[in-house]
Short mmCIF file of C-alpha atoms in Angstrom, two decimals:
data_model
loop_
_atom_site.label_atom_id
_atom_site.label_comp_id
_atom_site.label_asym_id
_atom_site.label_seq_id
_atom_site.Cartn_x
_atom_site.Cartn_y
_atom_site.Cartn_z
CA MET A 1 80.49 84.16 115.48
CA PRO A 2 82.63 81.92 112.82
CA ASP A 3 81.39 83.78 109.26
CA GLN A 4 79.88 80.30 107.94
CA ARG A 5 77.10 80.28 110.45
CA ARG A 6 75.72 83.60 109.97
CA GLU A 7 71.76 84.15 109.78
CA ILE A 8 71.82 86.61 107.14
CA ALA A 9 67.76 87.75 105.96
CA ALA A 10 67.04 90.73 103.28
CA ALA A 11 64.03 91.68 102.73
CA GLY A 12 62.94 95.48 100.86
CA ASP A 13 65.72 97.57 101.90
CA GLN A 14 66.65 95.98 105.14
CA VAL A 15 69.48 93.35 106.32
CA THR A 16 69.28 91.38 109.22
CA ILE A 17 72.28 89.38 111.09
CA ASP A 18 72.24 87.39 113.32
CA GLY A 19 68.75 88.78 113.84
CA ARG A 20 70.32 92.10 114.42
CA PRO A 21 69.04 95.09 111.85
CA MET A 22 71.99 96.83 109.67
CA TYR A 23 69.79 99.72 109.05
CA THR A 24 67.78 102.01 110.74
CA ALA A 25 64.02 102.30 109.59
CA PRO A 26 63.99 103.93 106.73
CA PRO A 27 68.04 103.33 106.37
CA ALA A 28 68.04 106.81 104.60
CA ALA A 29 68.09 108.68 107.89
CA GLY A 30 70.19 106.35 109.37
CA ILE A 31 73.25 107.01 106.19
CA THR A 32 72.43 110.58 106.01
CA ARG A 33 73.54 110.76 109.94
CA ARG A 34 76.54 108.44 109.13
CA LEU A 35 77.73 110.89 106.14
CA SER A 36 77.69 113.46 108.30
CA ALA A 37 80.34 112.49 110.52
CA VAL A 38 82.81 111.43 107.37
CA PRO A 39 85.73 113.76 107.47
CA VAL A 40 86.00 115.84 103.41
CA GLN A 41 89.29 115.62 103.11
CA ASP A 42 92.02 116.16 100.22
CA ASP A 43 93.86 113.07 98.64
CA THR A 44 92.50 110.50 101.29
CA LEU A 45 91.33 106.79 100.52
CA TYR A 46 88.09 106.47 101.76
CA ILE A 47 87.50 102.83 102.79
CA VAL A 48 83.41 101.84 102.88
CA CYS A 49 83.74 98.70 105.41
CA SER A 50 81.11 96.62 104.91
CA PRO A 51 79.33 97.73 102.06
CA LEU A 52 75.97 94.95 101.70
CA ARG A 53 73.90 96.76 99.62
CA GLY A 54 75.96 100.05 98.57
CA PHE A 55 73.53 102.66 100.32
CA GLY A 56 74.96 105.50 100.24
CA ILE A 57 78.16 105.38 98.32
CA ALA A 58 77.12 107.28 95.90
CA GLU A 59 76.41 110.18 98.00
CA LEU A 60 79.53 109.87 99.34
CA GLN A 61 81.39 109.64 96.34
CA GLN A 62 79.63 113.47 95.65
CA MET A 63 80.80 114.63 98.89
CA LEU A 64 84.43 114.10 98.20
CA PRO A 65 87.08 116.37 96.43
CA GLU A 66 88.41 114.37 93.22
CA SER A 67 91.74 113.86 94.39
CA SER A 68 90.16 111.33 96.70
CA LEU A 69 89.58 108.13 95.90
CA ILE A 70 86.79 105.21 97.53
CA CYS A 71 86.59 101.47 97.48
CA ALA A 72 84.94 98.64 99.62
CA LEU A 73 85.60 96.53 101.50
CA GLU A 74 84.09 93.09 103.12
CA LEU A 75 85.82 90.77 105.97
CA ASP A 76 82.67 88.75 106.37
CA SER A 77 83.18 85.94 104.44
CA ARG A 78 79.42 84.90 104.81
CA VAL A 79 77.96 88.78 104.02
CA HIS A 80 80.69 88.61 100.92
CA ALA A 81 78.95 85.76 99.60
CA GLU A 82 75.27 86.88 100.10
CA PHE A 83 76.03 90.17 98.85
CA GLY A 84 79.09 90.80 97.17
CA ALA A 85 80.10 93.80 94.73
CA ALA A 86 76.55 93.97 94.00
CA GLY A 87 75.12 97.30 95.84
CA CYS A 88 78.81 99.13 94.73
CA PRO A 89 78.35 102.21 92.06
CA ALA A 90 80.69 101.45 89.32
CA GLY A 91 83.87 102.21 89.21
CA ILE A 92 84.42 101.70 92.76
CA ALA A 93 86.63 99.08 93.51
CA TYR A 94 85.42 96.02 95.70
CA TYR A 95 87.53 94.02 97.84
CA SER A 96 86.70 91.17 99.94
CA ALA A 97 89.07 89.57 102.63
CA ASN A 98 91.42 87.54 100.34
CA ASP A 99 92.13 90.37 98.98
CA LEU A 100 93.65 92.56 101.00
CA GLY A 101 96.98 92.32 99.08
CA LYS A 102 95.14 93.89 96.09
CA LEU A 103 93.93 96.72 98.62
CA GLU A 104 97.31 97.36 99.62
CA GLN A 105 98.77 97.79 95.60
CA LEU A 106 95.61 100.01 95.32
CA LEU A 107 97.57 102.47 98.16
CA ARG A 108 100.90 102.19 97.37
CA GLU A 109 99.64 102.69 93.28
CA ALA A 110 97.47 105.61 94.96
CA THR A 111 100.43 107.73 96.28
CA SER A 112 101.55 108.50 93.01
CA ARG A 113 98.50 110.32 92.40
CA GLY A 114 99.18 112.29 95.82
CA VAL A 115 96.81 110.34 98.31
CA ARG A 116 98.45 110.81 101.39
CA ARG A 117 95.65 109.60 104.08
CA VAL A 118 93.59 106.71 104.58
CA GLN A 119 89.82 106.71 106.26
CA CYS A 120 87.70 103.80 107.16
CA VAL A 121 83.68 104.81 106.98
CA SER A 122 80.71 102.86 108.65
CA LEU A 123 77.64 103.29 106.55
CA ASN A 124 75.83 100.85 108.52
CA GLY A 125 76.00 98.15 110.76
CA GLY A 126 77.94 96.01 109.38
CA TYR A 127 81.10 97.29 110.65
CA ARG A 128 80.50 95.47 113.96
CA LEU A 129 81.31 92.10 112.70
CA HIS A 130 84.46 92.76 112.26
CA ALA A 131 85.50 96.14 113.81
CA GLU A 132 88.97 95.24 115.50
CA ARG A 133 89.88 93.67 112.10
CA TYR A 134 88.72 96.47 109.98
CA ARG A 135 91.13 98.93 113.10
CA LYS A 136 93.68 96.74 112.49
CA ILE A 137 93.47 97.27 108.87
CA GLU A 138 93.19 100.51 108.24
CA ARG A 139 96.37 100.67 111.02
CA SER A 140 98.47 98.32 108.38
CA LEU A 141 97.54 100.56 105.69
CA LEU A 142 98.20 103.80 107.35
CA THR A 143 102.06 102.55 107.75
CA ILE A 144 102.35 100.84 104.58
CA LEU A 145 101.24 104.65 103.57
CA ARG A 146 104.15 106.43 105.92
CA GLU A 147 106.52 103.55 104.27
CA GLU A 148 105.84 104.76 101.12
CA TYR A 149 106.74 108.22 101.74
CA GLN A 150 109.43 107.53 103.50
CA ASN A 151 110.67 105.72 100.43
CA ARG A 152 110.20 108.42 98.30
CA ALA A 153 111.94 110.79 100.25
CA THR A 154 115.06 108.56 100.27
CA ALA A 155 114.55 108.22 96.72
CA LEU A 156 114.76 112.13 96.04
CA HIS A 157 118.24 112.18 98.65
CA LEU A 158 120.40 108.84 97.38
CA GLY A 159 118.16 107.78 94.48
CA ARG A 160 120.67 108.83 91.63
CA LEU A 161 123.08 107.59 94.34
CA TRP A 162 121.68 104.17 93.94
CA ILE A 163 121.52 104.33 90.19
CA ARG A 164 124.74 105.09 89.90
CA ASN A 165 126.29 102.36 91.84
CA SER A 166 123.93 100.01 90.33
CA ILE A 167 126.00 100.85 86.83
CA ARG A 168 129.32 101.21 88.10
CA ASN A 169 128.96 97.79 90.44
CA PHE A 170 127.50 95.88 87.78
CA PRO A 171 131.09 94.68 85.29
CA ALA A 172 131.90 92.80 88.66
CA ALA A 173 129.09 91.43 89.90
CA ILE A 174 128.42 89.77 87.02
CA SER A 175 131.80 88.65 87.11
CA THR A 176 132.07 86.30 90.66
CA PRO A 177 130.98 83.67 92.55
CA GLN A 178 127.16 83.33 92.97
CA LEU A 179 125.59 82.50 96.06
CA LEU A 180 124.05 78.87 96.81
CA THR A 181 120.21 79.44 98.75
CA GLY A 182 119.12 76.48 100.82
CA ASN A 183 121.77 74.83 100.46
CA THR A 184 123.00 73.83 103.92
CA SER A 185 121.17 72.64 107.36
CA LEU A 186 123.69 74.56 109.55
CA PRO A 187 122.91 77.15 112.25
CA ALA A 188 124.04 80.81 111.93
CA VAL A 189 124.67 83.76 114.14
CA VAL A 190 123.76 86.86 112.46
CA LEU A 191 126.11 89.92 114.32
CA GLY A 192 124.42 93.78 114.12
CA ALA A 193 126.57 96.07 115.30
CA GLY A 194 124.58 97.15 118.70
CA PRO A 195 125.14 97.23 122.38
CA SER A 196 123.56 93.67 122.76
CA THR A 197 126.34 91.92 120.53
CA ASP A 198 128.80 92.32 123.60
CA LEU A 199 126.92 89.80 125.22
CA ILE A 200 127.25 86.93 122.90
CA LEU A 201 131.07 87.41 121.95
CA PRO A 202 132.09 85.10 124.89
CA TYR A 203 129.96 82.36 123.36
CA LEU A 204 130.92 83.20 119.88
CA GLU A 205 134.35 80.89 120.02
CA ALA A 206 132.40 77.95 121.53
CA MET A 207 128.95 78.79 118.52
CA ALA A 208 131.47 78.90 115.55
CA GLU A 209 132.18 75.33 115.86
CA SER A 210 129.24 74.20 114.57
CA ALA A 211 127.42 77.28 113.43
CA ILE A 212 127.81 80.28 110.56
CA LEU A 213 128.77 83.78 111.75
CA ILE A 214 127.25 86.27 109.85
CA ALA A 215 128.45 89.81 110.53
CA VAL A 216 127.38 93.06 109.31
CA ASP A 217 130.69 95.58 108.42
CA THR A 218 129.73 97.77 110.87
CA VAL A 219 130.52 95.64 113.72
CA LEU A 220 133.63 93.47 111.61
CA PRO A 221 136.34 95.73 113.90
CA SER A 222 134.72 94.63 116.91
CA LEU A 223 134.77 90.65 115.88
CA LEU A 224 138.44 90.71 115.31
CA SER A 225 139.21 92.80 118.27
CA ALA A 226 137.60 89.89 119.82
CA GLY A 227 139.93 87.00 118.23
CA VAL A 228 136.94 85.88 116.15
CA VAL A 229 136.90 86.19 112.44
CA PRO A 230 133.31 86.17 110.51
CA ASP A 231 131.95 83.41 107.17
CA ILE A 232 130.09 86.37 106.01
CA VAL A 233 130.22 89.99 106.28
CA LEU A 234 127.45 91.83 104.26
CA ALA A 235 127.58 94.88 103.04
CA LEU A 236 124.58 97.64 102.13
CA GLU A 237 125.90 100.87 102.24
CA SER A 238 126.40 103.16 99.30
CA GLN A 239 128.34 106.01 100.72
CA PHE A 240 132.06 106.10 101.08
CA VAL A 241 132.11 105.57 104.61
CA ASN A 242 131.33 102.31 104.33
CA ILE A 243 135.26 102.25 103.77
CA TYR A 244 135.93 102.95 107.26
CA ASP A 245 134.10 99.99 108.42
CA PHE A 246 136.80 97.43 106.84
CA VAL A 247 139.93 100.39 108.04
CA PRO A 248 141.28 97.41 110.99
CA GLY A 249 141.49 94.61 109.10
CA ILE A 250 140.09 92.34 106.23
CA PRO A 251 140.36 88.39 106.86
CA ASP A 252 141.03 86.78 103.69
CA SER A 253 138.60 83.85 104.99
CA ALA A 254 135.46 85.49 104.78
CA LEU A 255 133.51 85.74 102.08
CA TYR A 256 131.98 89.20 101.73
CA VAL A 257 128.56 89.81 99.81
CA LEU A 258 127.87 93.18 99.04
CA ASP A 259 124.43 94.77 97.46
CA THR A 260 124.17 96.11 94.32
CA SER A 261 124.14 99.76 94.95
CA SER A 262 126.58 99.21 97.97
CA TYR A 263 129.75 101.90 97.82
CA PRO A 264 131.62 100.82 94.52
CA GLY A 265 135.27 101.34 95.78
CA LEU A 266 134.76 98.79 98.26
CA ALA A 267 134.83 95.99 95.46
CA HIS A 268 138.35 97.36 94.77
CA VAL A 269 139.56 97.18 98.54
CA LEU A 270 137.80 94.07 99.03
CA PRO A 271 139.43 90.39 97.41
CA GLU A 272 137.78 89.73 94.59
CA ASP A 273 138.41 86.12 94.81
CA LEU A 274 136.17 86.36 98.00
CA LEU A 275 132.89 88.62 96.90
CA CYS A 276 129.93 87.86 95.80
CA TRP A 277 126.68 89.76 95.20
CA VAL A 278 122.91 90.68 96.48
CA HIS A 279 120.39 92.46 95.00
CA THR A 280 118.07 95.12 97.05
CA PRO A 281 115.14 96.44 94.86
CA PHE A 282 115.33 99.79 95.93
CA ALA A 283 112.65 100.36 93.09
CA ARG A 284 110.64 98.93 90.37
CA LEU A 285 113.01 99.77 87.77
CA SER A 286 112.99 98.01 84.36
CA LEU A 287 117.40 98.66 84.45
CA LEU A 288 117.53 96.29 87.79
CA ASN A 289 115.65 93.75 86.13
CA ARG A 290 117.84 93.73 83.26
CA LEU A 291 121.10 93.81 85.53
CA TYR A 292 120.65 91.58 88.42
CA ALA A 293 117.42 89.71 87.95
CA SER A 294 119.57 86.68 88.31
CA LEU A 295 121.32 87.43 91.86
CA PRO A 296 119.51 86.52 94.95
CA GLY A 297 117.21 88.90 96.30
CA LEU A 298 116.66 90.74 99.71
CA THR A 299 113.50 92.98 100.55
CA PRO A 300 114.93 96.07 102.12
CA LEU A 301 113.92 96.66 105.13
CA GLY A 302 115.58 99.81 106.22
CA SER A 303 119.55 98.83 107.36
CA VAL A 304 122.36 96.23 107.38
CA GLY A 305 120.87 94.01 109.99
CA PRO A 306 117.59 93.12 108.52
CA ALA A 307 119.51 92.68 105.22
CA ALA A 308 121.82 90.13 107.84
CA LEU A 309 118.69 88.05 109.04
CA GLN A 310 117.00 87.73 105.51
CA LEU A 311 120.55 86.45 103.94
CA ALA A 312 120.85 84.17 106.92
CA GLN A 313 117.04 83.29 105.91
CA GLN A 314 118.20 82.28 102.26
CA LEU A 315 120.85 80.61 102.74
CA CYS A 316 120.82 78.17 106.56
CA ARG A 317 117.89 76.02 107.14
CA GLY A 318 119.56 75.28 110.35
CA ALA A 319 118.70 77.30 113.73
CA THR A 320 119.31 80.69 113.18
CA ILE A 321 120.34 83.80 116.22
CA CYS A 322 121.35 87.27 116.04
CA ALA A 323 122.32 89.93 118.43
CA GLY A 324 123.19 93.70 118.12
CA ILE A 325 120.69 94.45 115.84
CA ASP A 326 119.12 96.79 118.44
CA PHE A 327 117.74 100.23 117.39
CA ALA A 328 118.75 101.38 120.19
CA TYR A 329 121.65 102.74 122.66
CA THR A 330 122.49 103.05 126.10
CA VAL A 331 124.21 106.60 128.20
CA GLU A 332 127.72 104.67 128.06
CA LYS A 333 126.70 103.03 124.69
CA SER A 334 125.99 103.88 121.00
CA HIS A 335 127.29 100.29 119.72
CA CYS A 336 129.05 96.98 120.65
CA ARG A 337 132.98 97.76 121.69
CA ASP A 338 135.17 98.58 119.02
CA SER A 339 132.38 98.62 116.41
CA ALA A 340 133.65 101.04 113.82
CA PRO A 341 131.40 103.53 115.04
CA VAL A 342 133.30 104.02 118.35
CA LEU A 343 136.62 103.43 116.99
CA ASN A 344 135.90 106.73 115.09
CA ASP A 345 134.36 108.47 117.56
CA ARG A 346 137.35 107.65 119.26
CA LEU A 347 139.65 108.93 116.79
CA ALA A 348 137.44 112.50 116.67
CA ARG A 349 137.69 113.05 120.16
CA ASP A 350 139.53 115.75 122.24
CA ARG A 351 140.09 115.52 126.81
CA GLN A 352 137.06 118.63 126.20
CA SER A 353 134.58 117.04 123.20
CA CYS A 354 132.02 114.96 124.38
CA PRO A 355 131.42 111.74 121.82
CA VAL A 356 130.22 112.79 118.49
CA TRP A 357 127.50 110.05 118.86
CA TYR A 358 125.81 111.61 121.62
CA ARG A 359 125.85 115.10 120.09
CA GLN A 360 123.73 114.06 116.41
CA ALA A 361 121.55 111.67 118.99
CA ALA A 362 120.60 114.69 121.26
CA ALA A 363 120.47 116.55 117.56
CA ARG A 364 117.64 113.48 116.83
CA SER A 365 115.10 114.22 119.46
CA PRO A 366 115.90 110.91 121.74
CA ARG A 367 113.49 109.02 123.80
CA LEU A 368 113.22 106.63 126.36
CA GLN A 369 111.59 103.00 125.59
CA GLN A 370 111.69 99.58 127.23
CA ALA A 371 114.51 96.95 125.60
CA ARG A 372 114.24 93.06 125.46
CA ASP A 373 115.76 92.80 128.87
CA GLY A 374 113.31 95.07 130.50
CA SER A 375 115.92 97.82 130.90
CA VAL A 376 115.40 101.56 129.72
CA VAL A 377 116.87 102.18 127.00
CA TYR A 378 117.03 105.31 124.21
CA THR A 379 115.87 105.49 120.81
CA ASP A 380 113.99 107.77 118.29
CA LEU A 381 111.95 108.40 115.70
CA VAL A 382 114.40 106.97 112.38
CA LEU A 383 115.42 103.85 114.37
CA GLN A 384 111.90 103.58 115.64
CA ARG A 385 111.03 103.21 111.96
CA TYR A 386 113.60 100.52 111.31
CA GLN A 387 112.25 98.62 114.41
CA GLU A 388 109.06 98.93 112.94
CA THR A 389 109.61 97.83 109.56
CA LEU A 390 111.43 94.41 110.73
CA GLN A 391 108.83 93.91 113.48
CA ALA A 392 105.86 93.73 109.98
CA HIS A 393 108.52 91.18 108.40
CA ALA A 394 109.57 89.08 111.47
CA ARG A 395 106.25 86.62 111.45
CA GLY A 396 108.23 85.24 108.01
CA PHE A 397 111.87 84.71 109.67
CA SER A 398 112.75 81.37 111.55
CA VAL A 399 115.29 83.52 113.79
CA ARG A 400 115.61 84.38 117.76
CA THR A 401 117.58 87.40 119.50
CA ILE A 402 119.01 87.60 122.34
CA ALA A 403 117.61 89.77 125.18
CA GLY A 404 119.88 92.94 125.92
CA PRO A 405 119.55 96.33 125.92
CA GLY A 406 117.97 96.41 122.33
CA LEU A 407 114.60 97.11 121.38
CA PRO A 408 112.08 93.75 120.84
CA ILE A 409 112.16 93.46 117.23
CA GLY A 410 109.14 90.83 116.85
CA LEU A 411 111.14 87.90 117.45
CA SER A 412 111.09 85.44 120.06
CA VAL A 413 114.30 85.98 123.13
CA GLN A 414 116.76 83.05 123.79
CA GLU A 415 119.70 83.45 126.24
CA ALA A 416 122.93 82.74 124.53
CA GLY A 417 124.23 79.78 126.12
CA ALA A 418 120.72 77.97 125.45
CA PHE A 419 121.29 78.68 121.61
CA LEU A 420 125.02 77.20 122.73
CA SER A 421 123.63 73.82 124.05
CA SER A 422 121.53 72.99 121.29
CA SER A 423 123.37 73.70 118.18
CA ALA A 424 126.75 72.14 120.16
CA GLY A 425 126.03 68.75 119.31
CA GLY A 426 125.52 69.09 114.99
CA GLU A 427 128.17 68.74 112.55
CA LYS A 428 131.41 70.47 113.40
CA ILE A 429 132.98 72.55 110.39
CA GLY A 430 136.64 73.99 111.96
CA GLN A 431 137.79 77.19 113.81
CA PRO A 432 136.22 80.58 112.25
CA GLY A 433 139.42 81.93 110.04
CA SER A 434 140.75 78.18 109.00
CA ARG A 435 141.28 77.29 105.24
CA SER A 436 139.10 73.81 105.93
CA ARG A 437 136.76 76.11 107.11
CA GLN A 438 136.45 78.28 104.32
CA ARG A 439 136.58 75.75 101.40
CA MET A 440 133.93 73.80 103.17
CA LEU A 441 131.60 76.64 103.41
CA ARG A 442 132.73 77.92 100.06
CA ARG A 443 131.47 74.78 98.46
CA ALA A 444 128.04 74.39 100.21
CA LEU A 445 127.53 78.39 99.74
CA THR A 446 128.39 79.31 95.84
CA ARG A 447 128.66 78.07 92.24
CA GLN A 448 131.23 79.60 90.05
CA ASN A 449 129.37 82.23 87.57
CA LEU A 450 131.97 84.04 86.46
CA ALA A 451 131.41 85.88 82.77
CA PRO A 452 133.24 85.82 79.87
CA ALA A 453 136.02 88.45 79.66
CA GLY A 454 133.96 91.41 77.68
CA ALA A 455 130.44 90.29 78.82
CA ALA A 456 129.45 93.83 80.07
CA ALA A 457 130.16 95.50 76.50
CA PRO A 458 127.23 94.51 74.97
CA HIS A 459 124.84 95.25 78.45
CA ILE A 460 127.23 98.46 77.61
CA GLN A 461 125.81 99.15 74.37
CA ARG A 462 122.58 98.64 74.72
CA GLU A 463 121.96 100.77 77.34
CA LEU A 464 123.81 104.01 75.43
CA ALA A 465 121.23 102.72 72.41
CA TYR A 466 118.17 103.26 75.02
CA LEU A 467 119.45 106.38 76.34
CA ALA A 468 119.94 107.93 73.37
CA SER A 469 116.41 107.19 71.93
CA ALA A 470 115.59 108.91 75.27
CA ARG A 471 117.75 111.99 74.84
CA THR A 472 115.86 112.08 71.09
CA ALA A 473 112.29 111.96 72.54
CA ILE A 474 112.40 114.21 74.99
CA ALA A 475 113.93 116.36 72.67
CA SER A 476 110.72 115.73 69.56
CA ARG A 477 108.37 115.77 73.76
CA LYS A 478 107.60 111.95 73.24
CA ASP A 479 107.01 109.76 75.81
CA ILE A 480 110.80 108.10 76.58
CA HIS A 481 111.54 104.04 76.19
CA PRO A 482 109.89 102.47 79.03
CA GLU A 483 113.59 100.71 79.52
CA THR A 484 114.80 104.65 80.47
CA ASP A 485 112.23 104.79 83.27
CA TYR A 486 115.50 105.18 85.59
CA ILE A 487 116.60 108.44 83.95
CA ALA A 488 113.60 110.08 86.19
CA TYR A 489 113.83 108.14 89.24
CA GLY A 490 114.76 110.45 91.89
CA LEU A 491 113.18 113.18 90.64
CA GLY A 492 110.58 115.09 92.05
CA PRO A 493 106.52 113.85 90.91
CA GLN A 494 106.46 115.54 87.51
CA PRO A 495 110.31 116.63 86.11
CA THR A 496 110.44 118.62 83.25
CA ALA A 497 112.40 117.86 79.94
CA ALA A 498 115.18 119.69 80.99
CA GLN A 499 116.32 117.68 83.92
CA LEU A 500 114.90 114.66 81.86
CA ASP A 501 117.89 115.08 79.02
CA LEU A 502 120.04 116.25 81.99
CA MET A 503 119.69 113.04 83.85
CA ALA A 504 119.61 111.13 80.37
CA ARG A 505 123.36 113.00 79.80
CA TYR A 506 124.01 111.85 83.28
CA TYR A 507 123.98 108.22 82.94
CA GLN A 508 125.64 108.23 79.12
CA ASP A 509 128.65 109.64 80.89
CA ARG A 510 128.40 106.35 83.37
CA TRP A 511 127.82 103.63 80.74
CA SER A 512 130.73 104.91 79.09
CA GLN A 513 132.97 105.51 81.22
CA LEU A 514 132.45 100.90 81.54
CA GLY A 515 133.32 100.92 77.95
#
């Protein structure tokens, strides 16, 4: 029944909704029974679903350890209007259906206190009004919780590398042309390095007559081998291995979009006049806001393929199709043919060795899943996490994907030939790799934003002053300046003074090298 039409009556301790009592008679007996079924756990966010008059919340609060939190959630708009947070004890956060974003933020902040579980609690019959929605929200919050801890583990492993790269890339990032967003109505083709890219290769030359080709760096060798030059190549990888993607060739007609945390050596390998930058805010750090707030931003989604989809959505208003974003592999193929991993594997093999990729895949506990085209493919836990993250964000993408041996990614499937037919009547933009096409796209997608010589110097001096003040504060056991929060990034949740001082000196050295 729609919320607006609910009949709500309250008499004494009882609440009746649409003629059905929400509490037993007397309420205390039913609440005691429900409380006895609640698992008591440390480090848990307990969500009281449909609190109504708040009976039982205070008792639940007394049951739980100090490391756990309680909040209340009401999804029914009429019940919310009738009772609101009136029944909740002081200090218990209350959320309505319009406050789900705030509830998610509460959970994200709670992870810094060690919360690692989510538990929905029903203390009355109000839960039944929207039982499936409450279960769905619980699953969504568990996904957020898992992502937060995965991101934390990644930060511990790669966090300092990302900060170091962001510092080293700063002078180059402020002195190159800036990307323009939403400035063209052209369609786009986004190309990852998964096996399904092989299915679209025969169509690319025709598609490129009226569509922008956006490629991830890993697929560049495959495209060049097929005689196709992409218009944009996106690189995110923060480690040296990224260089291998460009060994087979660096087209002088492509635009290279680098992330601010990407491997700094790449900016010195690629033509300076063909570079643009984007920023993926991998953490909420004041340093990143100071340095890169003016750059186009990408939401961190775990891998370069989803980032390329975001980039296409920002740059192009036309229809978009993607291929090679698969998060899966087959017995015959780990990637599309002649991509960088395939070429590297050929170099490492001899007559008696099996492909390196499959040895690595076997160590990651492969599992079987059904692909978009109905076939059975291999994947693993890491690739599935990328898939789930993209599916959660794909609702905001107006993109289609081809079928092929890839996992479902939350996008509608379209045949490559159908996309070609629908885009064939659009504006012609010349042959891929031609100078005229390059000039036209550069005018449409970038603007000159060149910083004057020495523009980085004031920023370098400011950061060195911040870090000097941080070391003084650490030595005197005072709070460090909030602008230097990045020195603790990548350390444990409670770093020692010695660890903080070591990182402060480490970043002082990095900034000094740029001066």
